[in-house]
Tab-separated table of C-alpha atoms in Angstrom:
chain	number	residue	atom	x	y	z
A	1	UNK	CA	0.000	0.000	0.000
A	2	UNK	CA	1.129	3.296	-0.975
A	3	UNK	CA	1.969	6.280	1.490
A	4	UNK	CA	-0.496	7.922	0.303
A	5	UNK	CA	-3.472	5.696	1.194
A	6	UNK	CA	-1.780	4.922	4.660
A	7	UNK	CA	-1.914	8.600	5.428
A	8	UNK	CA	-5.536	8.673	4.294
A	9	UNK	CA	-7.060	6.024	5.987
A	10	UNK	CA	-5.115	7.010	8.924
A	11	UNK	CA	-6.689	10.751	8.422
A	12	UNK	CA	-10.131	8.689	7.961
A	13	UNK	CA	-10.095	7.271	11.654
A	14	UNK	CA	-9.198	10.565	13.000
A	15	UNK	CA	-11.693	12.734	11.267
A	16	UNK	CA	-14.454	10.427	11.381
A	17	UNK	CA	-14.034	9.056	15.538
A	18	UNK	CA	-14.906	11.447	18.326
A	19	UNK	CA	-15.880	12.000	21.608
A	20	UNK	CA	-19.846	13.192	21.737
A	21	UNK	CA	-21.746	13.393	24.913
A	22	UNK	CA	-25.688	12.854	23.736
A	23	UNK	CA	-27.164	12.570	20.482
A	24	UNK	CA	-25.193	14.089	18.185
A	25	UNK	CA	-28.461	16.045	16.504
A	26	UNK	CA	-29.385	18.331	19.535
A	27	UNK	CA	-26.064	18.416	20.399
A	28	UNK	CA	-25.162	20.554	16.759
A	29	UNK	CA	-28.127	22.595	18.355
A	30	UNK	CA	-26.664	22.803	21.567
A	31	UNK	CA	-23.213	23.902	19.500
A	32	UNK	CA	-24.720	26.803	17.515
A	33	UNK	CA	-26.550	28.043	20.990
A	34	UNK	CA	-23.017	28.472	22.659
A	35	UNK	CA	-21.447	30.127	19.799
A	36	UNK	CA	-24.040	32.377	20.363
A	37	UNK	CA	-23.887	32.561	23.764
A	38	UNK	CA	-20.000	33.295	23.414
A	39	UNK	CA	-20.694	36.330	20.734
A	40	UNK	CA	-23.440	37.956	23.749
A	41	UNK	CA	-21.908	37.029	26.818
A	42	UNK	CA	-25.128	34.918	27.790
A	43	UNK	CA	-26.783	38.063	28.606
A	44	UNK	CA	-30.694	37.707	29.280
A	45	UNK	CA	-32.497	36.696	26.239
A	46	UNK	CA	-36.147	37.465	24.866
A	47	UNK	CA	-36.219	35.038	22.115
A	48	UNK	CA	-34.361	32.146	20.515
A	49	UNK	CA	-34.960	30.718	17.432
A	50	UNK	CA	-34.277	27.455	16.113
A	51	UNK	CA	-34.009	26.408	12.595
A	52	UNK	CA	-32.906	22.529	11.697
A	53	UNK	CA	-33.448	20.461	8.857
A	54	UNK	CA	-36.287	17.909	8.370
A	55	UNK	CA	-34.128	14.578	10.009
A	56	UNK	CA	-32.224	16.519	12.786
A	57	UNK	CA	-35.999	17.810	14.090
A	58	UNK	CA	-36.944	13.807	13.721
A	59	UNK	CA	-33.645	13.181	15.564
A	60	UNK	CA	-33.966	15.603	18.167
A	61	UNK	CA	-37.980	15.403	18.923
A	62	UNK	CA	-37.708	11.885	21.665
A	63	UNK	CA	-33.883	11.218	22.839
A	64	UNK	CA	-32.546	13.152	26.346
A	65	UNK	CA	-30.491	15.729	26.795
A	66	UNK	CA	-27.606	14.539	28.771
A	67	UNK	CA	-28.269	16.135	32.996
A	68	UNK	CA	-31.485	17.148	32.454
A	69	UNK	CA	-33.726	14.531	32.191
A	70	UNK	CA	-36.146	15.961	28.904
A	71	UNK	CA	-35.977	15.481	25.656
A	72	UNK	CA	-36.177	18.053	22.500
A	73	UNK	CA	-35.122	20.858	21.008
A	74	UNK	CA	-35.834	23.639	23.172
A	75	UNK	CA	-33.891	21.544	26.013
A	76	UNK	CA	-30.809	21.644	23.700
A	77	UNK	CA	-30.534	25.188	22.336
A	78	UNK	CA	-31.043	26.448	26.916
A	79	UNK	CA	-28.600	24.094	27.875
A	80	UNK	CA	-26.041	25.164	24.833
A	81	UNK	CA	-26.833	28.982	25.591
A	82	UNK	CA	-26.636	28.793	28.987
A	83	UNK	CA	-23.915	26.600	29.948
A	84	UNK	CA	-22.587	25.352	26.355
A	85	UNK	CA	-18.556	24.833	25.890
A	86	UNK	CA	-18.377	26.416	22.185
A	87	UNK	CA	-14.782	25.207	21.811
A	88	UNK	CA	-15.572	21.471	23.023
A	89	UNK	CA	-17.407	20.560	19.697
A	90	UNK	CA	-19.815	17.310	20.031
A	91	UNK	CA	-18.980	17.617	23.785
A	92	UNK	CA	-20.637	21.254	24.246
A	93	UNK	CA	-22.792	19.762	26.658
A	94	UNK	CA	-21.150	20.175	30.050
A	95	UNK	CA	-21.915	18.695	33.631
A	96	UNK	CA	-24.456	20.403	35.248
A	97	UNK	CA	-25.670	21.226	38.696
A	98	UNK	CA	-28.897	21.002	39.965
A	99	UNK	CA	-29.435	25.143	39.979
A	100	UNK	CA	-28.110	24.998	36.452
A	101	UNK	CA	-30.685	22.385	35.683
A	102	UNK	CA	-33.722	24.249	36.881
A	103	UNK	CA	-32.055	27.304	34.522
A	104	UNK	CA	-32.167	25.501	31.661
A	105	UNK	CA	-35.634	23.881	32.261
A	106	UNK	CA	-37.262	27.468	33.168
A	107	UNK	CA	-35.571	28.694	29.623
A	108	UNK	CA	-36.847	26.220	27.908
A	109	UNK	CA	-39.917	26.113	29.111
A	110	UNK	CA	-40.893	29.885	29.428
A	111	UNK	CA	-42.188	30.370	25.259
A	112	UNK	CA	-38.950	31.997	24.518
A	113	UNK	CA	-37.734	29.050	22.223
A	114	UNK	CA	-38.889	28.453	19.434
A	115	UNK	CA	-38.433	25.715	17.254
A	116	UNK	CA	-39.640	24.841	13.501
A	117	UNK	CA	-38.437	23.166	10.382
A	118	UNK	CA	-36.391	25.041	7.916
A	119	UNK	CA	-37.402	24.744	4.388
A	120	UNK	CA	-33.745	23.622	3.280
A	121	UNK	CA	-32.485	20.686	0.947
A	122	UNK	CA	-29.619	19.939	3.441
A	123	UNK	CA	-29.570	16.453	5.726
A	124	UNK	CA	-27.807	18.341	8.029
A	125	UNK	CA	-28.404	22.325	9.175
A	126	UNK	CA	-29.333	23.972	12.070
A	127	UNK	CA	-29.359	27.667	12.237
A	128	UNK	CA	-29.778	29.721	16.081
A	129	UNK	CA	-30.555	32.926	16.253
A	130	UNK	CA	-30.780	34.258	20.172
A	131	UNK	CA	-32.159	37.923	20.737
A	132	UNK	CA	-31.299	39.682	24.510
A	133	UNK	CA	-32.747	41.651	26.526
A	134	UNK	CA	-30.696	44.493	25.783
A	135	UNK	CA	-31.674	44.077	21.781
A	136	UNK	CA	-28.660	42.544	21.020
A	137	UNK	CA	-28.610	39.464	18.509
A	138	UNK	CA	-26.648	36.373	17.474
A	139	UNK	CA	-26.982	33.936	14.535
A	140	UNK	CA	-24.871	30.852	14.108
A	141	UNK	CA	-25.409	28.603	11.014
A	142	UNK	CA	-23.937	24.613	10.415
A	143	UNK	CA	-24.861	22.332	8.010
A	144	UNK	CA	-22.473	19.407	6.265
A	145	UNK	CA	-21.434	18.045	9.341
A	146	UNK	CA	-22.513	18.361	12.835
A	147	UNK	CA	-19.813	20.439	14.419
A	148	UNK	CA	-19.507	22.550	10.597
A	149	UNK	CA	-20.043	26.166	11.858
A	150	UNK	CA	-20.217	28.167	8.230
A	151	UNK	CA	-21.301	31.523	9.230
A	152	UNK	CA	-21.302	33.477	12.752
A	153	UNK	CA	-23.095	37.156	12.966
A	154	UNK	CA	-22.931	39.379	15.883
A	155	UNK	CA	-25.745	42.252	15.463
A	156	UNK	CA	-24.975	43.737	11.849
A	157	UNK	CA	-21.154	42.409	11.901
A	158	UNK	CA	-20.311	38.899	10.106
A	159	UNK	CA	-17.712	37.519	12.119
A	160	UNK	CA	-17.013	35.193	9.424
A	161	UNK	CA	-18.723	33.884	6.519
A	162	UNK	CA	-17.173	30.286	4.824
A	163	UNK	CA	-19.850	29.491	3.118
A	164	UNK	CA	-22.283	27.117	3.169
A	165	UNK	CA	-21.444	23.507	1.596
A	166	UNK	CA	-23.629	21.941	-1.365
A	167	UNK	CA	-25.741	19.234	0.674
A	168	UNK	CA	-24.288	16.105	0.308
A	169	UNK	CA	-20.841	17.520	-1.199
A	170	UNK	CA	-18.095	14.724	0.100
A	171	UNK	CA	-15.111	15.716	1.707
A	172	UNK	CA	-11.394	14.563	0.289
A	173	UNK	CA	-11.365	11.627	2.657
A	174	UNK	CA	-14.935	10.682	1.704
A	175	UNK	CA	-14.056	10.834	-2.062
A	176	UNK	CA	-10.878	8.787	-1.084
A	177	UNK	CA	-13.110	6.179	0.176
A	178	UNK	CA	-15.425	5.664	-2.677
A	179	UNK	CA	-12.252	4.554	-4.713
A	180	UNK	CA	-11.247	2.302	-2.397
A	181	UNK	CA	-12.578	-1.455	-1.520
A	182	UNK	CA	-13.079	-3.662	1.630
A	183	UNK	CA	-9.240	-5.570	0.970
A	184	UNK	CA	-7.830	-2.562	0.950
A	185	UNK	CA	-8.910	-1.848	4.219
A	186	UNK	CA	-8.253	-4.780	5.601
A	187	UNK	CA	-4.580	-4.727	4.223
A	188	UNK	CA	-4.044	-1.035	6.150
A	189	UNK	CA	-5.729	-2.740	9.665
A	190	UNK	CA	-3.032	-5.242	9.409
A	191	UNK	CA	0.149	-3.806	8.257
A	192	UNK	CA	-0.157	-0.085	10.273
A	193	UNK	CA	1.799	0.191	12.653
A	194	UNK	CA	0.677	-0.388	15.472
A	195	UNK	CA	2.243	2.945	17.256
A	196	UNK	CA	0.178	4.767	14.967
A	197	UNK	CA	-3.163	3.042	15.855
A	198	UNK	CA	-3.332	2.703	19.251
A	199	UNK	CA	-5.645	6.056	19.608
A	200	UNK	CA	-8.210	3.852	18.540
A	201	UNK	CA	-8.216	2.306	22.176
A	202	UNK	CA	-9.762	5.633	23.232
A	203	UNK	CA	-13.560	4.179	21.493
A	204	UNK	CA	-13.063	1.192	23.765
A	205	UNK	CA	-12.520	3.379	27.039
A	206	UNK	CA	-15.949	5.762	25.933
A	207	UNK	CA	-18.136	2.930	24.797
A	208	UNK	CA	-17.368	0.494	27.732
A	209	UNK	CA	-17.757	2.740	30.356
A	210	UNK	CA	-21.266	3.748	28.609
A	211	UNK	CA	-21.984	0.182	28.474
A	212	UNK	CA	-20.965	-0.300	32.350
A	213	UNK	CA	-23.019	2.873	33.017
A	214	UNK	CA	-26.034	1.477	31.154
A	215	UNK	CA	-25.867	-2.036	33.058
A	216	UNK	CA	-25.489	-0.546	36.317
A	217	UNK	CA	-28.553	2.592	35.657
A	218	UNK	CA	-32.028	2.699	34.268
A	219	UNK	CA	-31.868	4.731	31.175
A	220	UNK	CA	-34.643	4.335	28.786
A	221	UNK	CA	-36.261	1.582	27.940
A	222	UNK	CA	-33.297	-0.669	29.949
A	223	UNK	CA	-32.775	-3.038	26.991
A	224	UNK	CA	-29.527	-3.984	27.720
A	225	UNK	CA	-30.399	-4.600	31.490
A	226	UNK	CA	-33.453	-6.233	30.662
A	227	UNK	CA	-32.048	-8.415	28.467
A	228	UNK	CA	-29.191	-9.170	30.501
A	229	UNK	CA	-31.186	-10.292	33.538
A	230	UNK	CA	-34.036	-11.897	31.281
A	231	UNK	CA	-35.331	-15.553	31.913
A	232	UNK	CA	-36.546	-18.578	29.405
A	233	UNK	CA	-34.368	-17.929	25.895
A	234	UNK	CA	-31.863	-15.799	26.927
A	235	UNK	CA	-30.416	-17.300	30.192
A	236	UNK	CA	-27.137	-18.925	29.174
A	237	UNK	CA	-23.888	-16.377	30.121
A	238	UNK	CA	-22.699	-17.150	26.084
A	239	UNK	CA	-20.194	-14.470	24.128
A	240	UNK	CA	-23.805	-13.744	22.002
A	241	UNK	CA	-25.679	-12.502	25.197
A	242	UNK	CA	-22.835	-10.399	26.180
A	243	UNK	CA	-21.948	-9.003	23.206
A	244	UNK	CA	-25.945	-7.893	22.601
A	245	UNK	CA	-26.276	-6.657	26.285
A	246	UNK	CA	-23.260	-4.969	26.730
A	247	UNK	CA	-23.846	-2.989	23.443
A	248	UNK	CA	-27.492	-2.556	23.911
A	249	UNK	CA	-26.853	-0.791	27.268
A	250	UNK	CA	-24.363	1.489	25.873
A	251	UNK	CA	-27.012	2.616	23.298
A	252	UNK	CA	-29.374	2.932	26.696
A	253	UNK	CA	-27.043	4.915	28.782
A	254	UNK	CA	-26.611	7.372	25.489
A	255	UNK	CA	-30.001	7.952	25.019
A	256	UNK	CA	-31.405	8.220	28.049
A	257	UNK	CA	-29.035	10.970	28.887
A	258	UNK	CA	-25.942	9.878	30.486
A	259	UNK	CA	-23.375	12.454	31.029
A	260	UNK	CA	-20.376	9.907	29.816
A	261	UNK	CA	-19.200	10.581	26.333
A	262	UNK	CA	-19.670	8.005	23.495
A	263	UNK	CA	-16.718	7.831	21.362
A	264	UNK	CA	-18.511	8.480	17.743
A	265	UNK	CA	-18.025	6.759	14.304
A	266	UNK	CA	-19.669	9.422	11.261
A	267	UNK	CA	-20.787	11.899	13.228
A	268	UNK	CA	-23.468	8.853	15.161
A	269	UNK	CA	-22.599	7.560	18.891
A	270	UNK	CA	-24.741	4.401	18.392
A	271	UNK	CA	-22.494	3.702	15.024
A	272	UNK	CA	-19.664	4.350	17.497
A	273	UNK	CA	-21.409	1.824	19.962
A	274	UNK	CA	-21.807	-0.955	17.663
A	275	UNK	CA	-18.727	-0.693	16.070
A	276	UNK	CA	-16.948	-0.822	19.441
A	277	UNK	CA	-18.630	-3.034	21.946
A	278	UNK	CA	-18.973	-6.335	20.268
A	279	UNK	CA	-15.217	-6.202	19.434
A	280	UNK	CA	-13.999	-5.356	22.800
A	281	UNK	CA	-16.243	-7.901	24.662
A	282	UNK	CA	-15.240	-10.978	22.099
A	283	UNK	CA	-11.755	-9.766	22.368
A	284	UNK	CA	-12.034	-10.251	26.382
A	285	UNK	CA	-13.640	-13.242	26.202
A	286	UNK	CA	-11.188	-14.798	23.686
A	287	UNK	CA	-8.572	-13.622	25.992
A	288	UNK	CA	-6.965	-11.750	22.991
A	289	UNK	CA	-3.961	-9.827	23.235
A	290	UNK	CA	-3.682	-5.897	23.090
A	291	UNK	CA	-2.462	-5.719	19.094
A	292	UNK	CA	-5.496	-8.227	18.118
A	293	UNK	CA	-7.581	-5.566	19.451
A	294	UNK	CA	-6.569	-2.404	18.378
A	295	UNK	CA	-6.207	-4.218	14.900
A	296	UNK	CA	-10.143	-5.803	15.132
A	297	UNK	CA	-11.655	-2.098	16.037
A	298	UNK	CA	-9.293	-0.265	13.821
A	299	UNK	CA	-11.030	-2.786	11.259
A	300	UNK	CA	-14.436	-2.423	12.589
A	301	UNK	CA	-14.374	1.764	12.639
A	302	UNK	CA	-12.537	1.898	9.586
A	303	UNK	CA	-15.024	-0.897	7.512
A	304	UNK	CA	-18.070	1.716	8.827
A	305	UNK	CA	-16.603	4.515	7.738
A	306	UNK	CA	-16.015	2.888	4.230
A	307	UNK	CA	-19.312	1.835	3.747
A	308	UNK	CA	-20.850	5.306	4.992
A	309	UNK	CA	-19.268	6.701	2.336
A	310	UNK	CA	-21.459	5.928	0.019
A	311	UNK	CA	-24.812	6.373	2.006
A	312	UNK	CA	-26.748	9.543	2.649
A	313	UNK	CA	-25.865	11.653	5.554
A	314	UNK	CA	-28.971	11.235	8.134
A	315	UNK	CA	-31.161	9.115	5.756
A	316	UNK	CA	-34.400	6.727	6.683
A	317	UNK	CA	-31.652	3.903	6.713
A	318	UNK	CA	-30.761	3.168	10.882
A	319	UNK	CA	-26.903	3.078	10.151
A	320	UNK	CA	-25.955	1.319	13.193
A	321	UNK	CA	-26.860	-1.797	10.099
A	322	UNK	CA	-23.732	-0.472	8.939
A	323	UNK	CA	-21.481	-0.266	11.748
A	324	UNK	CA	-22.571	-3.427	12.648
A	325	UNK	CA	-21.089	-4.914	9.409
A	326	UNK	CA	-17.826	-3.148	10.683
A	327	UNK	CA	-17.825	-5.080	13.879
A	328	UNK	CA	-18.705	-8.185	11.651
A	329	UNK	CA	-15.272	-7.751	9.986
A	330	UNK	CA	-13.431	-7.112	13.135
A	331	UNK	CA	-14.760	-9.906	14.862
A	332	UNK	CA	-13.780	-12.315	11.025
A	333	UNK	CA	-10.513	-11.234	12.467
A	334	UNK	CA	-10.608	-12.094	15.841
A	335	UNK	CA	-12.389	-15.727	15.055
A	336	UNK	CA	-9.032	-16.228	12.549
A	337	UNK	CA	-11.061	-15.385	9.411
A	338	UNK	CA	-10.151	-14.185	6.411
A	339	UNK	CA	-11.144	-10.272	4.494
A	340	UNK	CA	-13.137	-12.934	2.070
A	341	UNK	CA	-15.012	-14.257	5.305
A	342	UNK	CA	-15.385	-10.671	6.499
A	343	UNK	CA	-16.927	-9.782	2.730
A	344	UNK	CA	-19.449	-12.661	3.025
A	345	UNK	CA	-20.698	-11.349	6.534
A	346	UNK	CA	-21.293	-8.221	5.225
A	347	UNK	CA	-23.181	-9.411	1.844
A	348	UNK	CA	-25.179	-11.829	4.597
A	349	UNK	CA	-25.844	-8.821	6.087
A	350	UNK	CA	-27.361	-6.793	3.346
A	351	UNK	CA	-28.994	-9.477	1.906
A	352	UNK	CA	-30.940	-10.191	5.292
A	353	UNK	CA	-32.116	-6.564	7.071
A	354	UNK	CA	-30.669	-4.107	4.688
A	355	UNK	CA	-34.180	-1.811	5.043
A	356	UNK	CA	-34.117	-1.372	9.497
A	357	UNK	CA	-35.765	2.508	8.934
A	358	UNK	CA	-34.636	5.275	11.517
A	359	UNK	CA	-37.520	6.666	12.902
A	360	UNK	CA	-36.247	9.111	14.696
A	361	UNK	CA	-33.483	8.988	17.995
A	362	UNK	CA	-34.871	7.835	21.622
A	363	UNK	CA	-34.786	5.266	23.520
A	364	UNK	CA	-35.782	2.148	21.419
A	365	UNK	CA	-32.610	3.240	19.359
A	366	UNK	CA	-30.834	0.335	21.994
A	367	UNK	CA	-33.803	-1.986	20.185
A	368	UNK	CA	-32.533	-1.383	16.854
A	369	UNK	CA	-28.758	-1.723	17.879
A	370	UNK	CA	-29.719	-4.836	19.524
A	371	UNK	CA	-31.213	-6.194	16.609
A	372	UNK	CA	-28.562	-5.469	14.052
A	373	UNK	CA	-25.594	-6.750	16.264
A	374	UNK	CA	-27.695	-10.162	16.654
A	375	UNK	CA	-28.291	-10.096	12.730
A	376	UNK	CA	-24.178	-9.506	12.928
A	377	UNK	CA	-23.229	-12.210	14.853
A	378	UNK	CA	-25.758	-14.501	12.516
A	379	UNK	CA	-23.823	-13.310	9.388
A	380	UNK	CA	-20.628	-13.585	11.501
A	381	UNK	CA	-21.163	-17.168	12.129
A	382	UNK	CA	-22.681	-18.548	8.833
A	383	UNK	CA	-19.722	-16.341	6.744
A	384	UNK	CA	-17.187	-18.050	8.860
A	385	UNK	CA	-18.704	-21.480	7.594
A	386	UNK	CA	-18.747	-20.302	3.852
A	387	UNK	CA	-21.705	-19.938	3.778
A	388	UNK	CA	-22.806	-16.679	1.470
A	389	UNK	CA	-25.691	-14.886	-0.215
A	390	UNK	CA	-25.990	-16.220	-4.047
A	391	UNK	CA	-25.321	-13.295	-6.334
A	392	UNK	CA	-28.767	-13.971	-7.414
A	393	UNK	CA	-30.308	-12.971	-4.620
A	394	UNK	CA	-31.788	-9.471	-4.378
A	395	UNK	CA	-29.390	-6.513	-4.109
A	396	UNK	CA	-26.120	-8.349	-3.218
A	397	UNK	CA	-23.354	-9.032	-5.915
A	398	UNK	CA	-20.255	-11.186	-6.400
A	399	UNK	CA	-18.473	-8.447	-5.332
A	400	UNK	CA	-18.852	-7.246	-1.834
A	401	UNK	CA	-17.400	-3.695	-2.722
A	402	UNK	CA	-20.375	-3.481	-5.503
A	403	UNK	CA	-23.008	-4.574	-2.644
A	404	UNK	CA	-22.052	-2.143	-0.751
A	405	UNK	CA	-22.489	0.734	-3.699
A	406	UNK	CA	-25.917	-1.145	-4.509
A	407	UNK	CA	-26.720	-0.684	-0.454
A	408	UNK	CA	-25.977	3.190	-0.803
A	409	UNK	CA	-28.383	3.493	-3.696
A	410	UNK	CA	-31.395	1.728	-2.125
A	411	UNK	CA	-31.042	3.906	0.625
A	412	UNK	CA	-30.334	7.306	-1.297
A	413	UNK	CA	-33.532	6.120	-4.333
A	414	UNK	CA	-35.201	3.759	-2.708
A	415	UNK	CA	-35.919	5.570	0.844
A	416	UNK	CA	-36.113	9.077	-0.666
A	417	UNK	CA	-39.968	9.680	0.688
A	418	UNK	CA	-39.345	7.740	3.443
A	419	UNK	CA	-38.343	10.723	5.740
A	420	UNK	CA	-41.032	12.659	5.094
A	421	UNK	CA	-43.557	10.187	6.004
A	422	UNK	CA	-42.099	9.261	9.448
A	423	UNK	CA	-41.728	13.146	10.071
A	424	UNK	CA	-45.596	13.662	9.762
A	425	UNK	CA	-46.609	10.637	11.823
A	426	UNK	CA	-44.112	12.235	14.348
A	427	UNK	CA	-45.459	15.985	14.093
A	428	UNK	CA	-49.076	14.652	14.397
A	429	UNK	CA	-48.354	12.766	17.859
A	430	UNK	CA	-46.284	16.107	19.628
């Protein structure tokens, strides 16, 4: 492999994995609410205004804002304005006391927030505009990517101005990506050095303590507790029950508003969840050593990444399907298989639940990780027998690199209207 491509991918894992504390839609809210509350000093406000996209309001309307115990919108933009770290990106959301708590509940509760859909083509924008007291105003804009602040005005002065990105435009390493295929990232996860992958340990430290926080709390719905103390057909302590429990309470502990941070993969904490937990609990069960484990998550981060690349930011698609086909080729590498056993786990995959629709974040988000790392470890198992999906079949090909173009364009075509219809069964229940 050329230099080249080793300094890509490694760019890849470093652009694409960080630390997030909540759902990573209100927390771009929260973002653009502490820019402006850095620009006005967090003097008294009269009004804020709140202006996101069609699938971060569906992502935003159910999940909890990390300390305070409510969900939504309004919830996000008091907390960011009020007590907001603008320079801490996806961790803007800071521990909170209980005074600071009853701040941001009054705030958002008092009819000076206001929230609506902007009529935009972007996946991804939010736009905050807070008005004080004193007449002063602020208006921070992102859209692209979650922590993409474009434009920042202060009263009449633009503080700066980059522009706002063509939805959907793809960044260098995103471009980089759609050249590239599966073997070629398996070929970088095992030659690397390992000196220069060991940051990757850092998603292992995040999503393990979420996981140990969502065992050991009641967030949510409790799926991953639940399901770990459950009777009848789930009793036996096996690698499968640990691997969904332990990764279904990390989703938990993230939705229901922890205050740990979830180490990320593509701007998602659940895609950083499922990419993580089932490769470090198989790895400790296996008794593997440290470089089998940096090498099976650098493979399962970097495989989710790859195939994101080619699917819509924030579609109708639940990407943690995705990341769990990256955990399905770290774990081919832990069991001793092979980057062609690792391709038929993830054609298994698509060619068994490649339509799980995201309906919005909340709690039963740990249902739907649940589900796709059990439809992982199926594919996992019946891959590392040979077994595959005929070429025959549906959307998958011979080629596991050309599935997982085919998977990007049933989800960009194919679930186009899908959106909108889950966003008006949504609006008619609030």
């Amino acid at each position: 492999m050329d230099q080249h491509s080793k300094e890509m991918f490694l760019t890849v894992l470093k652009e694409s994995i960080k630390p997030a504390k909540g759902c990573t839609e209100p927390v771009s809210v929260a973002l653009a609410a502490a820019t402006c509350g850095e620009q006005l000093n967090r003097e008294a406000v009269t009004k804020i205004d709140v202006a996101v996209s069609a699938n971060v309001f569906k992502n935003a309307l159910a999940v909890i804002i990390p300390g305070t115990g409510a969900a939504g919108l309004p919830i996000a933009a008091a907390i960011g304005y009020l007590a907001g770290d603008p320079d801490a990106g996806l961790g803007v959301i800071p521990q909170i006391t209980d005074d600071q708590r009853e701040q941001v509940l009054a705030l958002a509760h008092s009819g000076k927030v206001h929230v609506w859909v902007a009529d935009v083509p972007d996946k991804l924008f939010v736009e905050v505009t807070v008005t004080t007291t004193t007449g002063h105003t602020a208006n921070v804009q992102i859209a692209g990517s979650h922590t993409n602040i474009y434009r920042v005005q202060h009263d009449d002065q633009v503080v700066f101005d980059h522009g706002k990105p063509q939805p959907g435009a793809a960044s260098e390493w995103e471009k980089f990506l759609q050249q590239s295929s599966l073997a070629a990232v398996w070929e970088f996860a095992m030659q690397e050095p390992l000196s220069e992958l060991q940051f990757i340990l850092t998603t292992r430290d995040y999503n393990m303590a979420l996981s140990r926080d969502g065992l050991e709390h009641h967030y949510g719905m409790a799926v991953g507790r639940a399901m770990n103390n459950s009777r009848g057909l789930n009793t036996a302590d096996s690698l499968t029950k640990q691997i969904i429990t332990q990764t279904s309470a990390a989703a938990d502990a993230r939705m229901g508003g922890s205050q740990l941070l979830a180490a990320t993969n593509s701007g998602s904490g659940n895609q950083g969840i499922t990419a993580t937990v089932p490769i470090c609990v198989a790895a400790k069960y296996w008794h593997s050593s440290e470089e089998q484990l940096v090498r099976a998550l650098t493979l399962s981060h970097l495989t989710t990444v790859y195939i994101h690349a080619f699917l819509p930011s924030l579609t109708a698609y639940c990407a943690v399907h995705a990341s769990a086909m990256g955990a399905a080729t770290g774990l081919c590498y832990l069991a001793g298989g092979t980057v062609e056993d690792a391709g038929r786990a993830i054609k298994i995959m698509i060619g068994d639940a490649n339509g799980m629709v995201c309906d919005g974040a909340g709690c039963s988000c740990a249902l739907k990780v649940s589900t796709a790392v059990q439809t992982m470890l199926k594919a996992v198992d019946l891959a590392l027998q040979k077994i595959t999906v005929p070429a025959t079949n549906g959307v998958v090909s011979e080629s596991v690199d050309k599935t997982i173009r085919d998977l990007g364009r049933l989800t960009s075509e194919g679930m186009s209207d899908t959106d909108s219809v889950i966003l008006k069964i949504m609006r008619a229940k609030a």
